[in-house]
XYZ file of C-alpha atoms in Angstrom:
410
model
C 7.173 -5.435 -12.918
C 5.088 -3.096 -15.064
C 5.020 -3.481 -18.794
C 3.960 -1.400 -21.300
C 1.157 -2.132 -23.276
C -0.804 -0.663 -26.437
C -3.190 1.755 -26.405
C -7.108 1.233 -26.338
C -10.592 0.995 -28.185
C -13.401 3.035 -27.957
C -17.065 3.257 -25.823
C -19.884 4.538 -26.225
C -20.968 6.199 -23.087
C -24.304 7.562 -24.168
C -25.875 5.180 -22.360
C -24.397 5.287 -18.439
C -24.682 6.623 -15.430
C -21.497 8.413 -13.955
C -20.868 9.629 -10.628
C -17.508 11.214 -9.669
C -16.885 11.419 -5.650
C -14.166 14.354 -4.776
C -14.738 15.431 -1.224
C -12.557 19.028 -2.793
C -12.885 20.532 -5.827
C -9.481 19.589 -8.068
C -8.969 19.743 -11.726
C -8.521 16.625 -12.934
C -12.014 15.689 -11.416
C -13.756 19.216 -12.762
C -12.058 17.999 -16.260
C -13.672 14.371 -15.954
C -17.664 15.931 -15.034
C -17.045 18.218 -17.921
C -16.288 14.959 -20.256
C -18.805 12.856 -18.968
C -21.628 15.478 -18.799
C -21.124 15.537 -22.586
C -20.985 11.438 -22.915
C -23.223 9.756 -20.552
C -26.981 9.766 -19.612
C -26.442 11.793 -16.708
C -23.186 12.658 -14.727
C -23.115 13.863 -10.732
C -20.323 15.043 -8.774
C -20.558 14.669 -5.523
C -18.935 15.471 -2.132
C -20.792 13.871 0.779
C -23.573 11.605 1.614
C -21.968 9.239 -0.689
C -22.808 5.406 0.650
C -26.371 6.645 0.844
C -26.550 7.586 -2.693
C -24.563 4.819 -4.120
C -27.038 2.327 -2.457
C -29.985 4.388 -3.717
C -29.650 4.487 -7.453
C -27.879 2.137 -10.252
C -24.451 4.107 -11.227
C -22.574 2.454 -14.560
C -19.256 4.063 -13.310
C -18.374 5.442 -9.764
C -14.989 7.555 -10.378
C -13.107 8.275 -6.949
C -10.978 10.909 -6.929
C -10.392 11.920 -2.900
C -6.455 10.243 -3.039
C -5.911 12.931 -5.776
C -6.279 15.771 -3.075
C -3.098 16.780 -0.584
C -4.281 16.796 2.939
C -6.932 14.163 2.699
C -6.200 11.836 5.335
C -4.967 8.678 3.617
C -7.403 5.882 6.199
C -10.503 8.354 5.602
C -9.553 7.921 1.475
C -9.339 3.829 2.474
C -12.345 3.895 4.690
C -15.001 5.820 1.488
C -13.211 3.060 -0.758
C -14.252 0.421 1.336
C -17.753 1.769 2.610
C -18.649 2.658 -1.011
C -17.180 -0.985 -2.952
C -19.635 -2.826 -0.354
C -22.568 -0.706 -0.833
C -22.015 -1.410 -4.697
C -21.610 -4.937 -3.999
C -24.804 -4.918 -2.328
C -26.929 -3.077 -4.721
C -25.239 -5.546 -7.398
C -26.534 -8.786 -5.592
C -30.180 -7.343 -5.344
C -30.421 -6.556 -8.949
C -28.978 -9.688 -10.024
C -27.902 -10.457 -13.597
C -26.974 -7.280 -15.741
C -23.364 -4.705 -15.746
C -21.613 -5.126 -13.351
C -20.802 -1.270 -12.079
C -17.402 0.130 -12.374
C -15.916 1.463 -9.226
C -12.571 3.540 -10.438
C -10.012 4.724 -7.994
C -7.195 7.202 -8.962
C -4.288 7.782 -7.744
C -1.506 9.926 -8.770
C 2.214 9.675 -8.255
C 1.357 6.800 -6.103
C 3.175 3.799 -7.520
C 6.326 3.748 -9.132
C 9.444 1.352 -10.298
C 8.210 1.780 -13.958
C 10.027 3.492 -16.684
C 12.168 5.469 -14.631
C 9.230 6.774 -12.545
C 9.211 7.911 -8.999
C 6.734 8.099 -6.225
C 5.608 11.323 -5.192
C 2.415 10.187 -3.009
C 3.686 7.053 -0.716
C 0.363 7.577 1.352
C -1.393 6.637 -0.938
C -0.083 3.447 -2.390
C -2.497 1.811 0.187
C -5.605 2.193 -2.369
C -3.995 -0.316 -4.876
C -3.480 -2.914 -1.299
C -7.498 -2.196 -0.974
C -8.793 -2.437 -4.071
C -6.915 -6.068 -5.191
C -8.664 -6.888 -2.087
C -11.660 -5.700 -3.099
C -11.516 -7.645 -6.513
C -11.131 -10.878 -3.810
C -13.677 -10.716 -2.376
C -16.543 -8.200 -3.654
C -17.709 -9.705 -6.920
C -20.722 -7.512 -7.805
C -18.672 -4.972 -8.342
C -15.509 -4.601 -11.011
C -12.239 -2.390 -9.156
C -10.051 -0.598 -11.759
C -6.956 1.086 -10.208
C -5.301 4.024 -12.610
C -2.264 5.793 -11.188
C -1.458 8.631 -13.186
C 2.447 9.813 -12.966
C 3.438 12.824 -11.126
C 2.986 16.040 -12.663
C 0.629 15.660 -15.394
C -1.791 18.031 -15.907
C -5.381 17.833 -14.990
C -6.710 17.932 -18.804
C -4.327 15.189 -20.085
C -5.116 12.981 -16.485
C -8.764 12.990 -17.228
C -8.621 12.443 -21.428
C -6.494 8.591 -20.004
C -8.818 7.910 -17.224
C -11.510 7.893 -19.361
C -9.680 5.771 -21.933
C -9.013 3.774 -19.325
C -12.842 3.557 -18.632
C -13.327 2.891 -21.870
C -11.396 0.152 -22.463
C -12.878 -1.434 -19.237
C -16.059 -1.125 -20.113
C -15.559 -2.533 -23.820
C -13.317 -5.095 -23.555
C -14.488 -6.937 -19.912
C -17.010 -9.596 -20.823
C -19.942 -9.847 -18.266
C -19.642 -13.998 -17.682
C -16.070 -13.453 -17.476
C -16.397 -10.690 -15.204
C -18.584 -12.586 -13.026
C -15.911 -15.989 -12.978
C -13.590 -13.310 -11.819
C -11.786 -13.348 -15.453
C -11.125 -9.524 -16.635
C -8.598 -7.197 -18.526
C -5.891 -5.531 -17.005
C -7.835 -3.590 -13.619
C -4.809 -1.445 -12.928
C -2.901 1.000 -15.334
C -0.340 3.200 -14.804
C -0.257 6.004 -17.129
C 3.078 7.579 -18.154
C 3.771 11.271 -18.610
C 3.982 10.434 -22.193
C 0.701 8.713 -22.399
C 2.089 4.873 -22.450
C 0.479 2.490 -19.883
C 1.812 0.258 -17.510
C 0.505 -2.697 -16.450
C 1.571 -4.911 -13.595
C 2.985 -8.302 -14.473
C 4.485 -11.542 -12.407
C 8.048 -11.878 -13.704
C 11.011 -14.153 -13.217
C 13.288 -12.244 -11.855
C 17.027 -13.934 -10.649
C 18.864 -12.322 -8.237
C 20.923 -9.087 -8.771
C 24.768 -10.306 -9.175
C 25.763 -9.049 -12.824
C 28.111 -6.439 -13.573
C 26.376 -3.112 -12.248
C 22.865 -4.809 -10.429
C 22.653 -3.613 -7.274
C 24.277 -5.148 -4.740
C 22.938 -6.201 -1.073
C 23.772 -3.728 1.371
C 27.164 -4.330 3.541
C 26.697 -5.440 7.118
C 28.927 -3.178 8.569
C 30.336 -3.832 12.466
C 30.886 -0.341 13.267
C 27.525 1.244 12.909
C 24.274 0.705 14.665
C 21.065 -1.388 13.264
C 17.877 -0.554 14.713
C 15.352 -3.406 14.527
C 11.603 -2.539 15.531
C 9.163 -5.526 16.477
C 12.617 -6.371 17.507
C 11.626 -9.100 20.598
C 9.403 -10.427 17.663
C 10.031 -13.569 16.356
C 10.809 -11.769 12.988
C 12.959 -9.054 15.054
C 14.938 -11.751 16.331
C 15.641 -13.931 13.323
C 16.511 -10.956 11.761
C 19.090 -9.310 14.279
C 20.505 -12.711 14.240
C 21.096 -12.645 10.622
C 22.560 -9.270 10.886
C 25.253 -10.536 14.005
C 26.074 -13.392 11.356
C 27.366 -10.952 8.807
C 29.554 -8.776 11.143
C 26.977 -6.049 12.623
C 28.321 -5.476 16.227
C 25.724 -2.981 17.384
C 21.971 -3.861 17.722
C 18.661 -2.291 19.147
C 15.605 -3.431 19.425
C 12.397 -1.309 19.738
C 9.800 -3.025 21.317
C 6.755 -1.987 22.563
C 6.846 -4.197 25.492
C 10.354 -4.049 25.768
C 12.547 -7.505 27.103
C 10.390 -10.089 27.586
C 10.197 -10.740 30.811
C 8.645 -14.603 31.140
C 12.049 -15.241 29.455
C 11.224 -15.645 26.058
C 13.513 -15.158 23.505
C 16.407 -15.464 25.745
C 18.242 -18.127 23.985
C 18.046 -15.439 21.068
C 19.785 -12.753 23.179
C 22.517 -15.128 24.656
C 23.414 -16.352 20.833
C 23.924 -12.527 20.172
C 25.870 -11.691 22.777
C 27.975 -15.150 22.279
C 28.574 -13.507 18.779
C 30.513 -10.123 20.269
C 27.149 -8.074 19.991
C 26.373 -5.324 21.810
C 22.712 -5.271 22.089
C 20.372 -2.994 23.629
C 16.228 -3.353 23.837
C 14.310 -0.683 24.292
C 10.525 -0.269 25.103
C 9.020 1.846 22.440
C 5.718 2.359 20.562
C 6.659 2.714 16.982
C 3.205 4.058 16.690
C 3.491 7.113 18.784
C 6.131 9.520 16.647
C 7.387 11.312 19.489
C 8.737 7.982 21.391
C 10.498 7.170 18.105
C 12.287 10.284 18.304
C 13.109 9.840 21.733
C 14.367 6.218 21.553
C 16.453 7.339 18.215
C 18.098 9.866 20.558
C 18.834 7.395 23.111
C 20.758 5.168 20.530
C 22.701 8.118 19.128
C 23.997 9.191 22.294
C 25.048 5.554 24.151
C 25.663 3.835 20.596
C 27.473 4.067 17.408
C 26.401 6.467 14.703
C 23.075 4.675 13.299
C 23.450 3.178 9.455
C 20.722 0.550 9.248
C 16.820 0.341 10.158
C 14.907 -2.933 9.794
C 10.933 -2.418 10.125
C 9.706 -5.547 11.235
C 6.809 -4.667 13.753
C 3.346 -5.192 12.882
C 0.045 -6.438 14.168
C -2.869 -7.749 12.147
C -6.887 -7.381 12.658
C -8.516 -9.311 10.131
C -12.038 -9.276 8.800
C -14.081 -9.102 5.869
C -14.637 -5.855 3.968
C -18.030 -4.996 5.170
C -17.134 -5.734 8.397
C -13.651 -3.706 8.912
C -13.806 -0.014 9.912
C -11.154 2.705 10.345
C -10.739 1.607 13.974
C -9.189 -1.247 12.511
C -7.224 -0.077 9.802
C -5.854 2.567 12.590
C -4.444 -0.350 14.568
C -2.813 -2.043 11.791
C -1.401 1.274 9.927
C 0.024 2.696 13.355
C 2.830 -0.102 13.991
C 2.934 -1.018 10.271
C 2.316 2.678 8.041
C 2.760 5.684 10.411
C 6.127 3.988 12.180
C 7.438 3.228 8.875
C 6.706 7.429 8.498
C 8.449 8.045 11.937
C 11.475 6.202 11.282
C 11.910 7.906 7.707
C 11.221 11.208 8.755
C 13.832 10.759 12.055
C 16.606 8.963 10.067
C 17.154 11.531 7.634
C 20.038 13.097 9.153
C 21.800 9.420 9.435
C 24.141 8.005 6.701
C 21.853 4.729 6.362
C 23.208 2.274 3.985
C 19.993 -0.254 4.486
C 16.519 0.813 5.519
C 14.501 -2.353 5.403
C 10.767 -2.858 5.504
C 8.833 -5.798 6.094
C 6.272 -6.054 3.929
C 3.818 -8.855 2.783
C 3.189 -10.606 -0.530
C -0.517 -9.760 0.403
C 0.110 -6.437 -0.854
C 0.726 -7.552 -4.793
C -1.461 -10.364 -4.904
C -4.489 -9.032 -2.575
C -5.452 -11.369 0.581
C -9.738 -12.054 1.185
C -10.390 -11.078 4.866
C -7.074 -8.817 5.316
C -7.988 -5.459 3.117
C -6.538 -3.332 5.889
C -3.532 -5.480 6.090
C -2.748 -5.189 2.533
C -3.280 -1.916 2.179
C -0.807 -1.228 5.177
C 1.511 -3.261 3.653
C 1.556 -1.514 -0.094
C 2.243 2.044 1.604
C 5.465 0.691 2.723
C 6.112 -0.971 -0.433
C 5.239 2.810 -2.153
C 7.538 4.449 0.824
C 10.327 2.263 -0.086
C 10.158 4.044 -3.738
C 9.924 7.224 -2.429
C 13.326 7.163 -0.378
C 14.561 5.884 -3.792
C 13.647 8.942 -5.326
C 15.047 11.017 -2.987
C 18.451 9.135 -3.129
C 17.536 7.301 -0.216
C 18.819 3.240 0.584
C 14.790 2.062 0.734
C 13.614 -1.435 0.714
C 10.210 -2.744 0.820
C 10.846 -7.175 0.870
C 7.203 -8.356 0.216
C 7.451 -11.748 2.772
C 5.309 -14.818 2.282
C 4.403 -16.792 5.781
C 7.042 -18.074 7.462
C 7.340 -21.401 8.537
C 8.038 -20.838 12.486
C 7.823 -17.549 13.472
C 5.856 -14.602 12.518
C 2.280 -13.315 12.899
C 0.657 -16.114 10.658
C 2.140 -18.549 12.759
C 0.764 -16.405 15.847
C -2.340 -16.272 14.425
C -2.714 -20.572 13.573
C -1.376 -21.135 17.193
């Protein structure tokens, strides 16, 4: 949950170094050099060359802007985080004791859920995955996220970031800071000014009068399960058989198993009245979604429910992942997710389901592409919501048999 809390003190930035990275000129970023030329020491904005020149000189504050810009590819946004926390976390350990620098990432109309707000940039809810991963496991360096809602303008975006600076700057103390204690490290900033913070909140389960209810398992209708010969796929088109869905597929990209695994699955389902059909598909490749989707709507029942349970992982520490790797964890995980949105539109869905992970909220050392990957579909889930769209994003812990941590132990 995000909660609102009070405004902020003051800095004095007289004294600091500032660097703003925007690989294209936008507004908000021209807004913050003009600021910070006035405030600090000295001020650059730069476009390219940027590890080199963050591991060459001391900056106080790093401001990246490049998930602000439409048609900035959302892995090489992750990838110039990444490549640029580490160089800052190097620099930090050769110099020791002293300020720790402040790397700040912002994002606009990338998170939502608060105060009636929607998200207007899913692709980039990744950067807040990153970043809490960043915090784990990069401790020279502090990570303050700001998201700044949809359709503020570039002068009033820059005046809060800076605030936002501010109070980072003023209120963190360094031993703290070090211990890994800090003030809030990511703000969301209303249209109206207010800021959001995230909290961990009780929440029970929706069941009073007008709370959403859990979507209706329907037996006329299709579900479409991907990972679906998964041991997640499976538990889960067994739970939908046990509440009356009649009409299953599974996407796979191997398709049935053929050493006979999971065949005790398929037998309970059929036992149950199913009709189920498997079909081999790479969720990753967008135009074999389309085709399998096509296949279901002409052999099966009109198509009302998607669950997105594929996924692979490809752990490593930050300074050792590259976008190779986050490429093969987004494609089954982020750009499916895309597929399956973008070809479902024209269906009457009453449940569209993704699989996330609760690495994406609380951050997860040695899995910074995972959790990124895994807060786009939480962010994706919130934009079909503000479209009108059934959308949601169920951030799983392990599981106790099946799934890829157990894969992954084994």
């Amino acid at each position: 949950a995000f909660n609102n809390v009070s405004q902020i003190s003051s800095f004095n930035f007289a004294a600091l170094r500032s660097l703003i990275i925007s690989s294209k000129h936008n507004n908000i970023g021209a807004a913050l050099n003009c600021s910070l030329a006035a405030q600090t020491m000295s001020c650059e904005l730069k476009t390219h060359d940027l590890t080199e020149l963050v591991a060459s000189k001391y900056w106080d504050i790093i401001l990246h802007l490049d998930a602000l810009h439409a048609g900035v590819s959302s892995l090489d946004v992750l990838e110039s985080i990444r490549s640029i926390a580490v160089a800052l976390d190097d620099r930090g350990s050769a110099l020791g004791s002293g300020r720790l620098p402040l790397l700040c990432v912002v994002t606009q109309g990338a998170q939502g859920g608060w105060d009636g707000a929607v998200v207007s940039s899913p692709e980039h809810g990744g950067v807040w995955g990153l970043m809490r991963c960043i915090r784990l496991e990069l401790r020279n360096v502090r990570a303050l996220s700001i998201d700044v809602a949809s359709g503020v303008g570039a002068e009033a975006a820059a005046r809060w970031v800076l605030e936002e600076v501010q109070r980072c700057l003023s209120d963190v103390d360094e031993a703290e800071s070090r211990r890994g204690v800090s003030t809030d490290l990511e703000v969301v900033v209303a249209s109206s000014g207010q800021r959001f913070v995230p909290r961990l909140v009780q929440s029970a389960m929706a069941s009073s009068a007008g709370a959403a209810s859990p979507p209706v398992v329907r037996a006329v209708g299709t579900y479409v399960v991907t990972g679906g010969t998964g041991g997640l796929g499976l538990v889960t088109a067994k739970w939908l058989v046990e509440r009356g869905a009649r009409h299953i597929v599974l996407l796979s990209r191997s398709g049935r198993r053929s050493d006979g695994g999971g065949e005790d699955d398929w037998e309970y389902l059929c036992r149950c009245g199913a009709e189920v059909l498997c079909l081999r598909c790479d969720v990753s490749d967008e135009a074999a979604v389309a085709l399998a989707l096509k296949r279901v709507r002409e052999c099966m029942p009109p198509v009302t429910g998607v669950v997105h349970a594929a996924g692979v992982l490809d752990d490593g520490a930050l300074r050792n992942l590259t976008r190779a790797r986050f490429e093969r964890v987004f494609g089954p995980k982020v750009d499916a997710a895309w597929y399956l949105h973008k070809h479902t539109l024209g269906d009457d869905l009453t449940m569209f389901v993704l699989y996330s992970s609760i690495a994406s909220v609380l951050g997860s050392a040695g899995q910074g592409n995972y959790c990124a990957a895994n807060s786009c579909l939480d962010a994706l889930a919130l934009y079909r919501r503000g479209l009108n769209l059934c959308g949601s994003s169920i951030q799983w812990g392990p599981w106790a048999d099946v799934g890829m941590a157990v894969e992954v132990n084994h």
